[in-house]
Amino acid sequence: MNIGSAMADVVIDATIAEAVRAERASFSNLQSVSGCAMAVGGICGSLLGGYALNNFKMETICLLFTVLPALQLLSSIFN
């Protein structure tokens, strides 16, 4: 989950920098929105991990938390 968060942080920072240069948008607003989105994503990830620990077998959890970061990596590559 930390690797996925680090990848998302790099993509978000690059997107913010590009938007500021292209549209002269307010940097503080974009930074606030991206920070809130990352916080919500972290909360959802923690909740999903807790739910998975209580309700699934270890093999299923391993598969789930291998597939989800792989999807995040692919979306970051093609973004």
Coordinates of N, CA and C in Angstrom, one line a residue:
M1 N 0.8 -1.2 0.0 CA 0.0 0.0 0.0 C 0.9 1.3 0.0
N2 N 2.0 1.2 0.7 CA 2.9 2.4 0.7 C 3.5 2.6 -0.7
I3 N 3.8 1.6 -1.4 CA 4.4 1.7 -2.7 C 3.3 2.4 -3.6
G4 N 2.1 1.9 -3.5 CA 1.0 2.5 -4.3 C 0.8 4.0 -4.0
S5 N 0.9 4.3 -2.7 CA 0.7 5.7 -2.3 C 1.9 6.5 -2.8
A6 N 3.1 6.0 -2.8 CA 4.2 6.8 -3.3 C 4.1 7.0 -4.8
M7 N 3.6 6.0 -5.5 CA 3.4 6.2 -7.0 C 2.3 7.2 -7.3
A8 N 1.3 7.1 -6.5 CA 0.2 8.1 -6.7 C 0.6 9.5 -6.3
D9 N 1.5 9.7 -5.3 CA 2.0 11.0 -4.9 C 2.8 11.6 -6.0
V10 N 3.6 10.8 -6.7 CA 4.4 11.3 -7.8 C 3.6 11.8 -8.9
V11 N 2.6 11.0 -9.3 CA 1.7 11.3 -10.4 C 0.9 12.6 -10.1
I12 N 0.4 12.7 -8.8 CA -0.4 13.8 -8.4 C 0.5 15.1 -8.5
D13 N 1.7 15.0 -8.0 CA 2.6 16.2 -8.0 C 2.9 16.6 -9.5
A14 N 3.1 15.7 -10.3 CA 3.3 16.0 -11.7 C 2.1 16.6 -12.4
T15 N 0.9 16.1 -12.1 CA -0.3 16.6 -12.6 C -0.6 18.0 -12.1
I16 N -0.3 18.3 -10.9 CA -0.5 19.6 -10.3 C 0.4 20.6 -11.0
A17 N 1.7 20.2 -11.1 CA 2.7 21.1 -11.7 C 2.3 21.4 -13.2
E18 N 1.8 20.4 -13.9 CA 1.4 20.6 -15.3 C 0.2 21.5 -15.4
A19 N -0.8 21.3 -14.5 CA -2.0 22.1 -14.5 C -1.7 23.6 -14.2
V20 N -0.8 23.8 -13.3 CA -0.4 25.2 -12.9 C 0.2 25.9 -14.0
R21 N 1.1 25.2 -14.7 CA 1.8 25.8 -15.9 C 0.8 26.1 -17.0
A22 N -0.1 25.1 -17.3 CA -0.9 25.2 -18.5 C -2.1 26.2 -18.2
E23 N -2.7 26.3 -17.1 CA -3.8 27.1 -16.9 C -3.7 28.2 -15.9
R24 N -2.5 28.3 -15.3 CA -2.3 29.3 -14.2 C -3.3 29.2 -13.1
A25 N -3.7 27.9 -12.8 CA -4.7 27.7 -11.7 C -4.1 28.0 -10.4
S26 N -4.9 28.1 -9.4 CA -4.5 28.3 -8.0 C -3.8 27.1 -7.5
F27 N -2.6 27.1 -7.1 CA -1.8 26.0 -6.7 C -2.4 25.4 -5.4
S28 N -2.8 26.3 -4.5 CA -3.3 25.8 -3.2 C -4.6 25.0 -3.3
N29 N -5.5 25.4 -4.2 CA -6.7 24.6 -4.4 C -6.4 23.2 -4.9
L30 N -5.5 23.1 -5.9 CA -5.2 21.8 -6.4 C -4.5 20.9 -5.4
Q31 N -3.6 21.5 -4.6 CA -2.9 20.8 -3.6 C -3.9 20.3 -2.5
S32 N -4.9 21.1 -2.2 CA -5.8 20.7 -1.2 C -6.7 19.5 -1.7
V33 N -7.1 19.6 -2.9 CA -8.0 18.6 -3.5 C -7.2 17.3 -3.5
S34 N -5.9 17.3 -4.0 CA -5.2 16.1 -4.1 C -4.8 15.5 -2.7
G35 N -4.6 16.4 -1.8 CA -4.3 15.9 -0.4 C -5.5 15.2 0.2
C36 N -6.7 15.8 0.0 CA -7.9 15.2 0.5 C -8.2 13.9 -0.2
A37 N -8.0 13.8 -1.5 CA -8.2 12.6 -2.2 C -7.2 11.5 -1.7
M38 N -6.0 11.8 -1.5 CA -5.0 10.8 -0.9 C -5.4 10.4 0.5
A39 N -5.9 11.3 1.3 CA -6.4 10.9 2.6 C -7.5 10.0 2.6
V40 N -8.5 10.3 1.7 CA -9.7 9.4 1.6 C -9.3 8.0 1.1
G41 N -8.3 8.0 0.1 CA -7.8 6.7 -0.4 C -7.1 5.9 0.6
G42 N -6.4 6.6 1.5 CA -5.7 5.9 2.6 C -6.7 5.3 3.6
I43 N -7.7 6.0 3.9 CA -8.7 5.5 4.8 C -9.5 4.3 4.2
C44 N -9.8 4.5 2.9 CA -10.5 3.3 2.3 C -9.6 2.1 2.2
G45 N -8.3 2.3 1.9 CA -7.4 1.2 1.9 C -7.3 0.5 3.2
S46 N -7.2 1.3 4.3 CA -7.2 0.7 5.6 C -8.4 -0.1 6.0
L47 N -9.6 0.5 5.6 CA -10.8 -0.2 5.9 C -11.0 -1.5 5.1
L48 N -10.5 -1.4 3.8 CA -10.6 -2.6 3.0 C -9.6 -3.7 3.6
G49 N -8.5 -3.3 4.0 CA -7.5 -4.3 4.6 C -8.1 -4.9 5.9
G50 N -8.7 -4.1 6.7 CA -9.3 -4.7 8.0 C -10.5 -5.6 7.7
Y51 N -11.3 -5.2 6.7 CA -12.4 -6.1 6.3 C -11.9 -7.4 5.7
A52 N -10.9 -7.3 4.9 CA -10.3 -8.5 4.3 C -9.7 -9.4 5.3
L53 N -9.0 -8.9 6.3 CA -8.5 -9.7 7.4 C -9.5 -10.5 8.2
N54 N -10.7 -9.9 8.4 CA -11.7 -10.5 9.1 C -12.6 -11.5 8.3
N55 N -12.6 -11.3 7.0 CA -13.6 -12.1 6.2 C -13.0 -13.0 5.2
F56 N -11.7 -12.9 4.8 CA -11.2 -13.8 3.8 C -10.0 -14.6 4.3
K57 N -9.7 -15.7 3.5 CA -8.5 -16.5 3.8 C -7.3 -15.7 3.3
M58 N -6.1 -16.1 3.9 CA -4.9 -15.4 3.6 C -4.5 -15.4 2.1
E59 N -4.8 -16.5 1.4 CA -4.5 -16.6 0.0 C -5.3 -15.6 -0.8
T60 N -6.5 -15.4 -0.4 CA -7.4 -14.5 -1.1 C -6.9 -13.0 -0.9
I61 N -6.5 -12.8 0.4 CA -6.0 -11.4 0.7 C -4.8 -11.1 -0.1
C62 N -3.9 -12.1 -0.2 CA -2.6 -11.9 -0.9 C -2.9 -11.6 -2.4
L63 N -3.8 -12.4 -3.0 CA -4.2 -12.1 -4.4 C -4.9 -10.8 -4.5
L64 N -5.7 -10.4 -3.6 CA -6.4 -9.1 -3.7 C -5.5 -7.9 -3.6
F65 N -4.6 -8.0 -2.7 CA -3.6 -6.9 -2.5 C -2.4 -7.0 -3.4
T66 N -2.4 -8.0 -4.3 CA -1.4 -8.0 -5.4 C -2.1 -7.4 -6.6
V67 N -3.3 -7.7 -6.9 CA -4.0 -7.3 -8.1 C -4.3 -5.8 -8.0
L68 N -4.8 -5.3 -6.8 CA -5.1 -3.9 -6.7 C -3.9 -2.9 -7.0
P69 N -2.8 -3.1 -6.3 CA -1.6 -2.3 -6.7 C -1.2 -2.4 -8.1
A70 N -1.3 -3.6 -8.7 CA -1.0 -3.8 -10.1 C -1.9 -2.9 -11.0
L71 N -3.1 -2.9 -10.7 CA -4.1 -2.0 -11.4 C -3.7 -0.5 -11.3
Q72 N -3.3 -0.2 -10.1 CA -2.9 1.2 -9.8 C -1.6 1.5 -10.6
L73 N -0.7 0.6 -10.7 CA 0.5 0.8 -11.4 C 0.2 1.0 -12.9
L74 N -0.7 0.1 -13.4 CA -1.0 0.2 -14.9 C -1.7 1.6 -15.2
S75 N -2.6 2.0 -14.3 CA -3.3 3.3 -14.5 C -2.3 4.4 -14.4
S76 N -1.3 4.3 -13.6 CA -0.3 5.4 -13.5 C 0.6 5.4 -14.8
I77 N 0.9 4.2 -15.3 CA 1.7 4.2 -16.5 C 1.0 4.8 -17.7
F78 N -0.3 4.5 -17.8 CA -1.1 5.0 -19.0 C -1.7 6.3 -18.8
N79 N -1.5 6.9 -17.7 CA -2.1 8.3 -17.4 C -1.3 9.3 -18.0

